[in-house]
Amino acid sequence: MRHHGRATISYDGKRLSPKPGATLNLGGVSRTAEPLDDGSVGFSETTAAPELNCSVPLTAALDIESLRNMTGANVVFESDTGKGWVIRDAFTVDAVTVGADVNLKISGQPAVAL
């Protein structure tokens, strides 16, 4: 059985070349345990935003301005296992810092399987 090793990430049809270690929190429903005095445990639910974290090398071809200003994008995270998800209405969360690598944090609507 194949395990995840590499991710392919693209936004609005533009492919990024992430370094190993890219992660995707799918978002959706987050549950908080609520213990009760009678010994039972219930839960409450809130909506959790998805979060894609990746690092890409800074190259001449990397469009920093489009990443910096990204809003309303469709971001696709595909694993080499064949599984993939899309974050719609995606946007960059933090200001983009330029160095040898560019670290990106992206959020939007909860991720949906492809």
mmCIF file of C-alpha atoms in Angstrom:
data_model
loop_
_atom_site.group_PDB
_atom_site.id
_atom_site.type_symbol
_atom_site.label_atom_id
_atom_site.label_comp_id
_atom_site.label_asym_id
_atom_site.label_seq_id
_atom_site.Cartn_x
_atom_site.Cartn_y
_atom_site.Cartn_z
ATOM 1 C CA MET A 1 0.000 0.000 0.000
ATOM 2 C CA ARG A 2 1.415 3.379 -0.988
ATOM 3 C CA HIS A 3 1.879 6.041 1.707
ATOM 4 C CA HIS A 4 2.005 9.793 1.197
ATOM 5 C CA GLY A 5 5.421 11.027 0.187
ATOM 6 C CA ARG A 6 5.023 14.080 -2.047
ATOM 7 C CA ALA A 7 2.378 16.721 -2.629
ATOM 8 C CA THR A 8 1.513 18.657 -5.749
ATOM 9 C CA ILE A 9 0.026 22.077 -5.023
ATOM 10 C CA SER A 10 -1.521 24.459 -7.529
ATOM 11 C CA TYR A 11 -3.577 27.630 -7.351
ATOM 12 C CA ASP A 12 -5.776 28.848 -10.188
ATOM 13 C CA GLY A 13 -3.948 26.481 -12.540
ATOM 14 C CA LYS A 14 -0.441 27.651 -11.544
ATOM 15 C CA ARG A 15 1.691 24.850 -10.157
ATOM 16 C CA LEU A 16 3.935 25.351 -7.140
ATOM 17 C CA SER A 17 6.955 23.167 -6.379
ATOM 18 C CA PRO A 18 6.684 22.595 -2.630
ATOM 19 C CA LYS A 19 9.502 21.175 -0.563
ATOM 20 C CA PRO A 20 8.816 17.954 1.365
ATOM 21 C CA GLY A 21 6.583 18.422 4.405
ATOM 22 C CA ALA A 22 3.557 20.254 2.961
ATOM 23 C CA THR A 23 0.481 19.690 5.136
ATOM 24 C CA LEU A 24 -3.244 20.246 4.747
ATOM 25 C CA ASN A 25 -5.716 20.562 7.615
ATOM 26 C CA LEU A 26 -9.026 19.903 5.828
ATOM 27 C CA GLY A 27 -11.078 22.217 8.047
ATOM 28 C CA GLY A 28 -14.796 21.640 8.466
ATOM 29 C CA VAL A 29 -16.245 20.751 11.846
ATOM 30 C CA SER A 30 -14.177 21.020 15.030
ATOM 31 C CA ARG A 31 -15.542 19.361 18.155
ATOM 32 C CA THR A 32 -14.794 20.287 21.748
ATOM 33 C CA ALA A 33 -15.390 17.753 24.519
ATOM 34 C CA GLU A 34 -17.769 18.911 27.244
ATOM 35 C CA PRO A 35 -17.601 16.641 30.325
ATOM 36 C CA LEU A 36 -20.709 16.702 32.500
ATOM 37 C CA ASP A 37 -21.023 16.183 36.257
ATOM 38 C CA ASP A 38 -22.917 12.902 35.738
ATOM 39 C CA GLY A 39 -19.789 11.348 34.179
ATOM 40 C CA SER A 40 -20.937 11.538 30.591
ATOM 41 C CA VAL A 41 -19.187 13.566 27.921
ATOM 42 C CA GLY A 42 -20.872 15.526 25.189
ATOM 43 C CA PHE A 43 -19.459 17.912 22.633
ATOM 44 C CA SER A 44 -20.046 21.222 20.926
ATOM 45 C CA GLU A 45 -19.208 21.996 17.307
ATOM 46 C CA THR A 46 -17.688 25.009 15.574
ATOM 47 C CA THR A 47 -16.524 25.599 12.033
ATOM 48 C CA ALA A 48 -12.778 25.245 11.541
ATOM 49 C CA ALA A 49 -10.974 26.900 8.649
ATOM 50 C CA PRO A 50 -8.704 24.730 6.522
ATOM 51 C CA GLU A 51 -4.988 25.422 6.587
ATOM 52 C CA LEU A 52 -2.445 24.483 3.954
ATOM 53 C CA ASN A 53 1.185 24.997 4.958
ATOM 54 C CA CYS A 54 4.042 24.609 2.523
ATOM 55 C CA SER A 55 7.481 25.911 1.736
ATOM 56 C CA VAL A 56 8.598 26.626 -1.834
ATOM 57 C CA PRO A 57 12.056 27.629 -3.007
ATOM 58 C CA LEU A 58 12.419 31.200 -4.214
ATOM 59 C CA THR A 59 13.098 31.082 -7.958
ATOM 60 C CA ALA A 60 12.901 33.628 -10.763
ATOM 61 C CA ALA A 61 9.733 31.893 -12.017
ATOM 62 C CA LEU A 62 7.861 32.097 -8.687
ATOM 63 C CA ASP A 63 5.154 34.761 -8.894
ATOM 64 C CA ILE A 64 5.520 36.285 -5.426
ATOM 65 C CA GLU A 65 3.014 39.081 -6.068
ATOM 66 C CA SER A 66 0.209 36.696 -7.042
ATOM 67 C CA LEU A 67 0.880 34.606 -3.918
ATOM 68 C CA ARG A 68 1.043 37.718 -1.752
ATOM 69 C CA ASN A 69 -2.252 39.051 -3.125
ATOM 70 C CA MET A 70 -4.096 35.728 -3.442
ATOM 71 C CA THR A 71 -7.809 35.915 -2.664
ATOM 72 C CA GLY A 72 -10.715 33.970 -4.127
ATOM 73 C CA ALA A 73 -8.429 31.299 -5.587
ATOM 74 C CA ASN A 74 -8.968 27.586 -6.062
ATOM 75 C CA VAL A 75 -6.063 25.774 -4.408
ATOM 76 C CA VAL A 76 -5.546 22.075 -5.104
ATOM 77 C CA PHE A 77 -3.501 19.770 -2.856
ATOM 78 C CA GLU A 78 -2.786 16.388 -4.444
ATOM 79 C CA SER A 79 -0.952 13.571 -2.702
ATOM 80 C CA ASP A 80 1.123 11.057 -4.619
ATOM 81 C CA THR A 81 -1.277 8.462 -3.186
ATOM 82 C CA GLY A 82 -3.921 9.662 -5.641
ATOM 83 C CA LYS A 83 -5.964 11.523 -3.011
ATOM 84 C CA GLY A 84 -6.608 15.219 -3.515
ATOM 85 C CA TRP A 85 -8.591 18.160 -2.138
ATOM 86 C CA VAL A 86 -9.538 21.633 -3.257
ATOM 87 C CA ILE A 87 -9.857 24.750 -1.095
ATOM 88 C CA ARG A 88 -12.233 27.205 -2.773
ATOM 89 C CA ASP A 89 -12.183 30.971 -2.159
ATOM 90 C CA ALA A 90 -8.613 30.494 -0.899
ATOM 91 C CA PHE A 91 -6.384 33.290 0.339
ATOM 92 C CA THR A 92 -2.898 33.679 1.799
ATOM 93 C CA VAL A 93 -3.112 34.097 5.562
ATOM 94 C CA ASP A 94 0.212 35.636 6.564
ATOM 95 C CA ALA A 95 2.363 38.254 4.894
ATOM 96 C CA VAL A 96 4.803 36.578 2.502
ATOM 97 C CA THR A 97 8.428 36.573 3.638
ATOM 98 C CA VAL A 98 11.057 36.241 0.926
ATOM 99 C CA GLY A 99 14.288 34.323 1.555
ATOM 100 C CA ALA A 100 15.822 31.099 0.259
ATOM 101 C CA ASP A 101 12.340 29.631 0.736
ATOM 102 C CA VAL A 102 8.894 31.175 0.761
ATOM 103 C CA ASN A 103 6.665 29.810 3.534
ATOM 104 C CA LEU A 104 2.986 29.905 2.693
ATOM 105 C CA LYS A 105 -0.113 29.523 4.841
ATOM 106 C CA ILE A 106 -3.330 29.320 2.845
ATOM 107 C CA SER A 107 -6.937 29.110 4.043
ATOM 108 C CA GLY A 108 -10.437 29.444 2.588
ATOM 109 C CA GLN A 109 -13.564 27.283 2.540
ATOM 110 C CA PRO A 110 -13.272 23.778 4.077
ATOM 111 C CA ALA A 111 -11.371 21.448 1.739
ATOM 112 C CA VAL A 112 -13.421 19.129 -0.485
ATOM 113 C CA ALA A 113 -12.162 15.838 -1.913
ATOM 114 C CA LEU A 114 -11.494 15.769 -5.647
#
